[in-house]
CSV table of C-alpha atoms in Angstrom, one decimal:
chain,number,residue,atom,x,y,z
A,1,MET,CA,16.4,0.0,23.3
A,2,SER,CA,14.9,-0.8,27.4
A,3,ALA,CA,12.7,-3.3,27.8
A,4,GLY,CA,9.1,-2.7,28.7
A,5,GLY,CA,7.1,1.4,28.6
A,6,GLU,CA,9.9,2.5,30.4
A,7,HIS,CA,12.1,4.0,27.2
A,8,LEU,CA,10.2,6.6,26.3
A,9,LYS,CA,11.7,8.0,30.4
A,10,ASN,CA,15.1,7.1,30.5
A,11,GLU,CA,16.8,7.2,27.5
A,12,GLY,CA,19.2,9.3,26.0
A,13,THR,CA,20.5,12.1,26.8
A,14,ARG,CA,18.3,15.6,27.7
A,15,LYS,CA,20.0,16.6,23.9
A,16,GLN,CA,19.2,13.5,22.4
A,17,VAL,CA,15.8,13.4,23.5
A,18,ILE,CA,15.6,17.8,21.9
A,19,ILE,CA,17.4,16.5,18.4
A,20,ALA,CA,16.1,13.0,18.2
A,21,GLY,CA,12.5,15.0,19.1
A,22,GLY,CA,12.7,17.7,16.1
A,23,ILE,CA,13.3,15.2,13.2
A,24,ALA,CA,10.8,13.1,14.1
A,25,GLY,CA,8.6,16.7,14.1
A,26,LEU,CA,10.2,17.3,10.7
A,27,ILE,CA,9.7,13.9,8.7
A,28,SER,CA,6.8,13.4,9.9
A,29,ARG,CA,5.1,17.0,9.1
A,30,PHE,CA,6.7,16.2,5.9
A,31,CYS,CA,4.9,13.3,5.1
A,32,ILE,CA,0.9,13.9,6.1
A,33,ALA,CA,1.6,17.7,4.4
A,34,PRO,CA,-1.2,17.1,2.4
A,35,LEU,CA,-4.0,14.9,4.0
A,36,ASP,CA,-2.7,18.1,6.8
A,37,ILE,CA,-4.1,20.6,4.3
A,38,VAL,CA,-6.8,18.8,3.8
A,39,LYS,CA,-8.6,18.2,7.4
A,40,ILE,CA,-8.1,22.3,8.2
A,41,ARG,CA,-9.5,22.9,4.9
A,42,LEU,CA,-13.0,20.6,5.4
A,43,GLN,CA,-13.2,21.4,9.1
A,44,LEU,CA,-13.4,25.7,8.2
A,45,GLN,CA,-16.6,24.3,6.0
A,46,THR,CA,-20.2,24.8,7.6
A,47,GLN,CA,-22.8,23.4,6.1
A,48,TYR,CA,-25.6,21.4,7.9
A,49,LEU,CA,-24.6,18.1,7.8
A,50,ASP,CA,-27.2,14.9,7.5
A,51,PRO,CA,-27.0,12.9,10.0
A,52,LEU,CA,-28.5,10.3,8.9
A,53,LYS,CA,-25.8,9.6,5.7
A,54,LEU,CA,-23.0,9.5,5.0
A,55,ASN,CA,-20.6,12.6,2.8
A,56,LEU,CA,-17.6,10.9,1.3
A,57,ASP,CA,-18.0,14.0,-1.1
A,58,GLY,CA,-16.1,16.0,1.0
A,59,PRO,CA,-12.4,14.8,1.5
A,60,LEU,CA,-12.8,13.9,-2.0
A,61,TYR,CA,-14.1,17.5,-3.9
A,62,THR,CA,-11.6,18.8,-1.5
A,63,ILE,CA,-8.8,17.4,-3.2
A,64,ARG,CA,-9.5,18.6,-6.4
A,65,ALA,CA,-10.9,21.4,-6.2
A,66,ILE,CA,-6.8,22.3,-4.5
A,67,LEU,CA,-5.5,20.3,-7.7
A,68,ARG,CA,-8.1,21.8,-10.3
A,69,GLU,CA,-7.1,26.1,-8.1
A,70,GLU,CA,-3.3,25.4,-6.7
A,71,GLY,CA,-1.9,23.0,-8.2
A,72,LEU,CA,0.1,20.1,-6.6
A,73,ARG,CA,1.4,22.6,-4.4
A,74,GLY,CA,-1.6,24.0,-3.1
A,75,PHE,CA,-1.1,20.5,-0.9
A,76,TRP,CA,2.1,22.4,1.2
A,77,ARG,CA,0.7,25.3,1.1
A,78,GLY,CA,1.9,27.0,4.7
A,79,ASN,CA,4.9,24.6,5.2
A,80,VAL,CA,7.0,26.4,6.7
A,81,PRO,CA,5.6,27.9,9.3
A,82,ALA,CA,4.3,23.7,9.9
A,83,GLU,CA,8.0,22.6,10.1
A,84,LEU,CA,8.6,25.2,12.6
A,85,LEU,CA,5.8,24.3,14.4
A,86,TYR,CA,6.4,20.3,14.6
A,87,VAL,CA,9.9,21.1,15.4
A,88,THR,CA,9.8,22.8,18.1
A,89,TYR,CA,6.5,21.2,18.8
A,90,CYS,CA,7.9,17.3,19.3
A,91,ALA,CA,11.3,18.9,20.1
A,92,ALA,CA,9.6,20.3,23.8
A,93,GLN,CA,6.7,18.3,23.5
A,94,PHE,CA,9.8,14.5,24.3
A,95,THR,CA,11.5,17.4,26.3
A,96,THR,CA,8.9,18.0,28.5
A,97,TYR,CA,7.8,14.2,28.7
A,98,ARG,CA,10.8,12.6,29.4
A,99,SER,CA,11.7,15.4,32.0
A,100,VAL,CA,8.0,14.5,34.2
A,101,SER,CA,8.0,10.6,33.7
A,102,SER,CA,11.8,10.8,35.9
A,103,ILE,CA,10.0,13.2,38.3
A,104,LEU,CA,7.2,11.1,38.8
A,105,THR,CA,8.6,7.6,37.6
A,106,PRO,CA,9.8,7.0,41.5
A,107,MET,CA,6.5,7.9,43.2
A,108,PRO,CA,4.6,5.3,44.1
A,109,ILE,CA,2.1,5.8,41.3
A,110,PRO,CA,1.1,3.6,38.3
A,111,SER,CA,2.5,3.7,35.3
A,112,THR,CA,0.3,4.3,33.3
A,113,LEU,CA,-1.3,7.5,35.6
A,114,THR,CA,2.6,8.5,35.6
A,115,SER,CA,2.5,8.1,31.7
A,116,PHE,CA,-0.5,10.1,31.1
A,117,VAL,CA,0.6,13.1,33.6
A,118,SER,CA,3.0,13.4,31.0
A,119,GLY,CA,2.0,12.8,28.3
A,120,ALA,CA,-0.4,15.8,29.3
A,121,THR,CA,1.7,18.3,30.5
A,122,ALA,CA,4.4,17.6,26.9
A,123,GLY,CA,1.3,18.6,24.8
A,124,ALA,CA,0.3,21.6,27.6
A,125,THR,CA,3.5,22.9,27.4
A,126,ALA,CA,4.2,22.4,23.9
A,127,THR,CA,1.0,23.9,22.0
A,128,ALA,CA,1.7,26.6,24.9
A,129,LEU,CA,4.8,27.0,23.9
A,130,THR,CA,4.4,27.0,19.9
A,131,TYR,CA,0.8,28.3,19.4
A,132,PRO,CA,1.4,31.1,17.5
A,133,LEU,CA,3.1,28.7,14.2
A,134,ASP,CA,-0.5,26.0,15.3
A,135,LEU,CA,-2.5,29.5,14.2
A,136,LEU,CA,-0.6,31.0,11.0
A,137,ARG,CA,-0.5,26.7,9.9
A,138,THR,CA,-3.5,26.6,10.0
A,139,ARG,CA,-4.4,31.1,8.3
A,140,PHE,CA,-1.6,29.9,5.2
A,141,ALA,CA,-4.1,26.6,4.4
A,142,ALA,CA,-7.4,27.8,4.5
A,143,GLN,CA,-6.0,31.6,2.2
A,144,GLY,CA,-6.4,29.5,-0.5
A,145,THR,CA,-5.6,31.1,-3.7
A,146,ARG,CA,-6.1,34.5,-2.3
A,147,ARG,CA,-3.0,35.3,0.0
A,148,VAL,CA,-3.4,37.3,3.0
A,149,TYR,CA,-0.3,36.8,4.1
A,150,LYS,CA,2.7,36.8,2.1
A,151,ASN,CA,5.3,34.8,4.1
A,152,ILE,CA,5.5,33.7,7.5
A,153,LEU,CA,7.3,37.4,8.6
A,154,ASP,CA,4.8,38.8,6.6
A,155,GLY,CA,2.4,37.1,8.7
A,156,PHE,CA,3.9,37.2,11.7
A,157,ALA,CA,3.8,41.1,11.5
A,158,HIS,CA,-0.1,41.9,9.8
A,159,ILE,CA,-1.0,39.4,13.4
A,160,ALA,CA,1.0,42.3,15.5
A,161,ARG,CA,0.3,45.4,13.8
A,162,ASN,CA,-3.8,44.8,12.8
A,163,GLU,CA,-4.6,41.7,16.4
A,164,GLY,CA,-2.6,42.5,18.7
A,165,LEU,CA,-0.1,40.0,20.9
A,166,GLY,CA,-3.8,38.0,21.6
A,167,GLY,CA,-4.0,38.3,18.2
A,168,TYR,CA,-1.7,35.1,17.8
A,169,PHE,CA,-2.9,33.1,20.7
A,170,HIS,CA,-7.4,33.0,19.2
A,171,GLY,CA,-8.0,29.3,20.2
A,172,LEU,CA,-5.6,28.7,22.3
A,173,GLY,CA,-7.4,27.6,25.5
A,174,ALA,CA,-9.5,25.3,23.0
A,175,GLY,CA,-5.7,23.6,22.0
A,176,VAL,CA,-4.7,23.3,25.0
A,177,GLY,CA,-8.1,21.8,26.3
A,178,GLN,CA,-7.9,19.6,23.4
A,179,VAL,CA,-3.9,18.3,23.5
A,180,VAL,CA,-3.6,17.8,27.4
A,181,PRO,CA,-6.8,14.7,26.8
A,182,TYR,CA,-4.7,13.7,24.0
A,183,MET,CA,-1.5,13.6,24.5
A,184,GLY,CA,-2.1,12.1,28.1
A,185,LEU,CA,-4.4,9.2,26.9
A,186,PHE,CA,-1.9,9.0,24.0
A,187,PHE,CA,0.9,8.3,26.1
A,188,ALA,CA,-0.4,6.1,28.2
A,189,VAL,CA,-1.9,4.1,24.8
A,190,TYR,CA,0.9,3.8,23.7
A,191,GLU,CA,3.1,2.9,26.3
A,192,GLY,CA,0.9,0.4,27.3
A,193,LEU,CA,1.4,-1.1,24.2
A,194,ARG,CA,4.4,-0.8,23.6
A,195,PRO,CA,5.6,-3.4,25.3
A,196,GLU,CA,3.0,-5.9,23.6
A,197,MET,CA,4.5,-5.4,20.3
A,198,GLN,CA,7.2,-4.9,20.2
A,199,ASP,CA,8.9,-8.3,18.8
A,200,LEU,CA,6.1,-7.9,16.3
A,201,ARG,CA,8.5,-7.1,12.9
A,202,LEU,CA,6.8,-4.5,10.1
A,203,PRO,CA,7.3,-2.4,6.9
A,204,PHE,CA,9.3,0.4,9.3
A,205,GLY,CA,10.8,-1.7,11.2
A,206,SER,CA,8.6,-2.1,14.9
A,207,GLY,CA,6.0,-2.8,17.1
A,208,ASP,CA,6.0,1.5,17.9
A,209,ALA,CA,4.9,2.5,15.1
A,210,LEU,CA,1.8,0.0,14.9
A,211,ALA,CA,1.5,0.9,18.7
A,212,GLY,CA,2.0,4.9,17.8
A,213,THR,CA,-1.3,4.9,15.3
A,214,LEU,CA,-3.7,2.5,17.7
A,215,ALA,CA,-2.7,5.1,20.8
A,216,SER,CA,-4.0,8.2,18.1
A,217,VAL,CA,-6.5,7.1,16.4
A,218,ILE,CA,-8.0,6.4,19.9
A,219,ALA,CA,-7.2,9.4,21.8
A,220,LYS,CA,-7.6,11.2,17.5
A,221,THR,CA,-11.4,10.7,17.7
A,222,GLY,CA,-11.7,11.1,21.5
A,223,VAL,CA,-11.1,15.0,21.8
A,224,PHE,CA,-12.3,15.7,18.0
A,225,PRO,CA,-14.4,17.9,18.9
A,226,LEU,CA,-12.5,20.3,20.2
A,227,ASP,CA,-9.9,20.5,17.4
A,228,LEU,CA,-12.5,21.8,15.1
A,229,ILE,CA,-13.3,24.3,17.0
A,230,ARG,CA,-9.3,25.3,17.7
A,231,LYS,CA,-9.2,25.4,13.9
A,232,ARG,CA,-12.6,28.1,14.1
A,233,LEU,CA,-11.7,30.1,16.5
A,234,GLN,CA,-8.4,30.2,14.4
A,235,VAL,CA,-8.7,32.2,11.7
A,236,GLN,CA,-10.8,35.0,13.6
A,237,GLY,CA,-10.3,38.4,13.7
A,238,PRO,CA,-9.9,41.6,10.8
A,239,VAL,CA,-8.7,39.3,8.6
A,240,ARG,CA,-11.8,36.2,9.8
A,241,ALA,CA,-14.0,37.3,5.8
A,242,MET,CA,-10.5,36.8,4.0
A,243,PHE,CA,-10.2,32.8,4.5
A,244,ALA,CA,-11.8,30.4,3.5
A,245,ASP,CA,-13.2,32.0,1.4
A,246,GLY,CA,-15.2,33.6,3.9
A,247,ARG,CA,-17.5,30.8,4.4
A,248,VAL,CA,-16.1,31.2,8.7
A,249,PRO,CA,-19.0,32.9,10.9
A,250,GLN,CA,-18.2,35.2,13.7
A,251,TYR,CA,-17.7,33.2,17.2
A,252,SER,CA,-17.2,35.9,19.4
A,253,HIS,CA,-18.2,33.9,22.5
A,254,GLY,CA,-14.9,30.6,23.4
A,255,VAL,CA,-14.9,27.7,23.6
A,256,TRP,CA,-18.3,26.4,24.5
A,257,GLN,CA,-20.5,29.5,23.0
A,258,THR,CA,-18.6,28.2,19.6
A,259,GLY,CA,-19.4,24.7,20.0
A,260,LYS,CA,-22.9,25.6,20.8
A,261,THR,CA,-22.9,28.1,17.8
A,262,VAL,CA,-21.3,25.3,15.6
A,263,VAL,CA,-23.9,22.5,17.1
A,264,ALA,CA,-26.6,24.5,16.5
A,265,ARG,CA,-26.3,25.2,13.0
A,266,GLU,CA,-24.4,22.4,10.9
A,267,GLY,CA,-25.9,19.8,13.4
A,268,TRP,CA,-23.4,17.4,15.5
A,269,ARG,CA,-21.9,16.2,13.0
A,270,GLY,CA,-21.1,19.6,11.9
A,271,LEU,CA,-18.1,18.9,15.5
A,272,TYR,CA,-16.9,15.8,13.5
A,273,ARG,CA,-16.6,17.3,10.1
A,274,GLY,CA,-12.8,16.5,9.1
A,275,LEU,CA,-12.7,13.4,10.9
A,276,GLY,CA,-12.4,10.7,9.0
A,277,ILE,CA,-9.4,11.9,7.3
A,278,SER,CA,-8.0,13.4,10.5
A,279,LEU,CA,-7.4,10.1,11.0
A,280,VAL,CA,-6.3,8.7,8.6
A,281,LYS,CA,-4.1,11.6,9.4
A,282,ALA,CA,-3.2,10.3,12.2
A,283,ALA,CA,-2.0,6.4,12.2
A,284,PRO,CA,1.0,7.5,9.2
A,285,ALA,CA,1.3,10.4,11.3
A,286,SER,CA,1.9,8.9,14.9
A,287,ALA,CA,3.8,6.0,12.9
A,288,ILE,CA,6.4,8.0,11.3
A,289,THR,CA,6.8,10.3,15.0
A,290,MET,CA,7.8,7.5,17.1
A,291,TRP,CA,9.0,5.4,14.3
A,292,SER,CA,11.9,8.2,13.6
A,293,TYR,CA,11.5,9.7,17.2
A,294,GLU,CA,12.4,5.9,18.0
A,295,THR,CA,14.9,5.3,14.6
A,296,ALA,CA,17.1,8.7,15.7
A,297,LEU,CA,17.2,8.3,19.0
A,298,ARG,CA,18.8,5.0,18.9
A,299,MET,CA,21.3,6.4,16.1
A,300,LEU,CA,21.9,8.9,18.4
A,301,MET,CA,23.4,6.3,21.2
A,302,ASP,CA,25.1,5.3,19.4
A,303,GLY,CA,27.2,7.0,17.6
A,304,HIS,CA,25.5,7.1,13.9
A,305,ILE,CA,24.5,10.4,14.0
A,306,SER,CA,26.0,12.1,16.4
A,307,ASN,CA,28.4,13.9,15.1
A,308,ALA,CA,26.8,15.9,12.9
A,309,PHE,CA,25.4,18.0,16.1
A,310,PRO,CA,28.1,19.9,18.1
């Protein structure tokens, strides 16, 4: 691997970057699916949270409820659209990041700014391209034992029939508004930390995992309210009452007004519902993603798995 923080910008061919990104998304999604299900269920809860009390019962209660009512398989509910989402998202993300970085690198601008702009552009592009899958992933996670969609194809058809094209993009504004600063911060922090940590020897093989973990935690905390708003908006529409046992209120005035409504009804902590489990998820997810990407790309470049992809 090349030294310093330039490795994501100029290593591997476009084809190798796409394949490595897809592999990273596939592995990461399967590993963190249970935590993702718990986080989504928590984000769709709406009871008031006392700002002076620390609520530790939410995640534990949600985990027990899933096990009791849905069994172990409940933690991988909606895994098909989620796997498709993560594979296509990661492939689009790493490809866009590399392409934008290759354009900006020759320019006389700081490397941290290059990483921020490249990361933000990559995140926004990948989010827009894969948003219908993200929306379906959320709806499958929210439906519990009460099945709204039989499978992913039925979900696409149901939305088209009852909500039209716009139904696939509920909450897109919050999604892009979240991912631009998130991915910008993530890649900027990751590229800044990696050169200092690349010589560390950890259980996952290198400092890439630790750098990815720290970058994700920092970025995730800063933009979490937008993630919660996006989840609330994704289950809006004609079938809103069929998700999360009908507990999600109707939000019909955009991202800003939805945020104000959440604060008014649930307190400011309502915007951070599920943050704890999200950070627990973010650490292994980003570490696994970056480690898988670096490992897959290295193996592709060395020719160890190139024959598997014509």
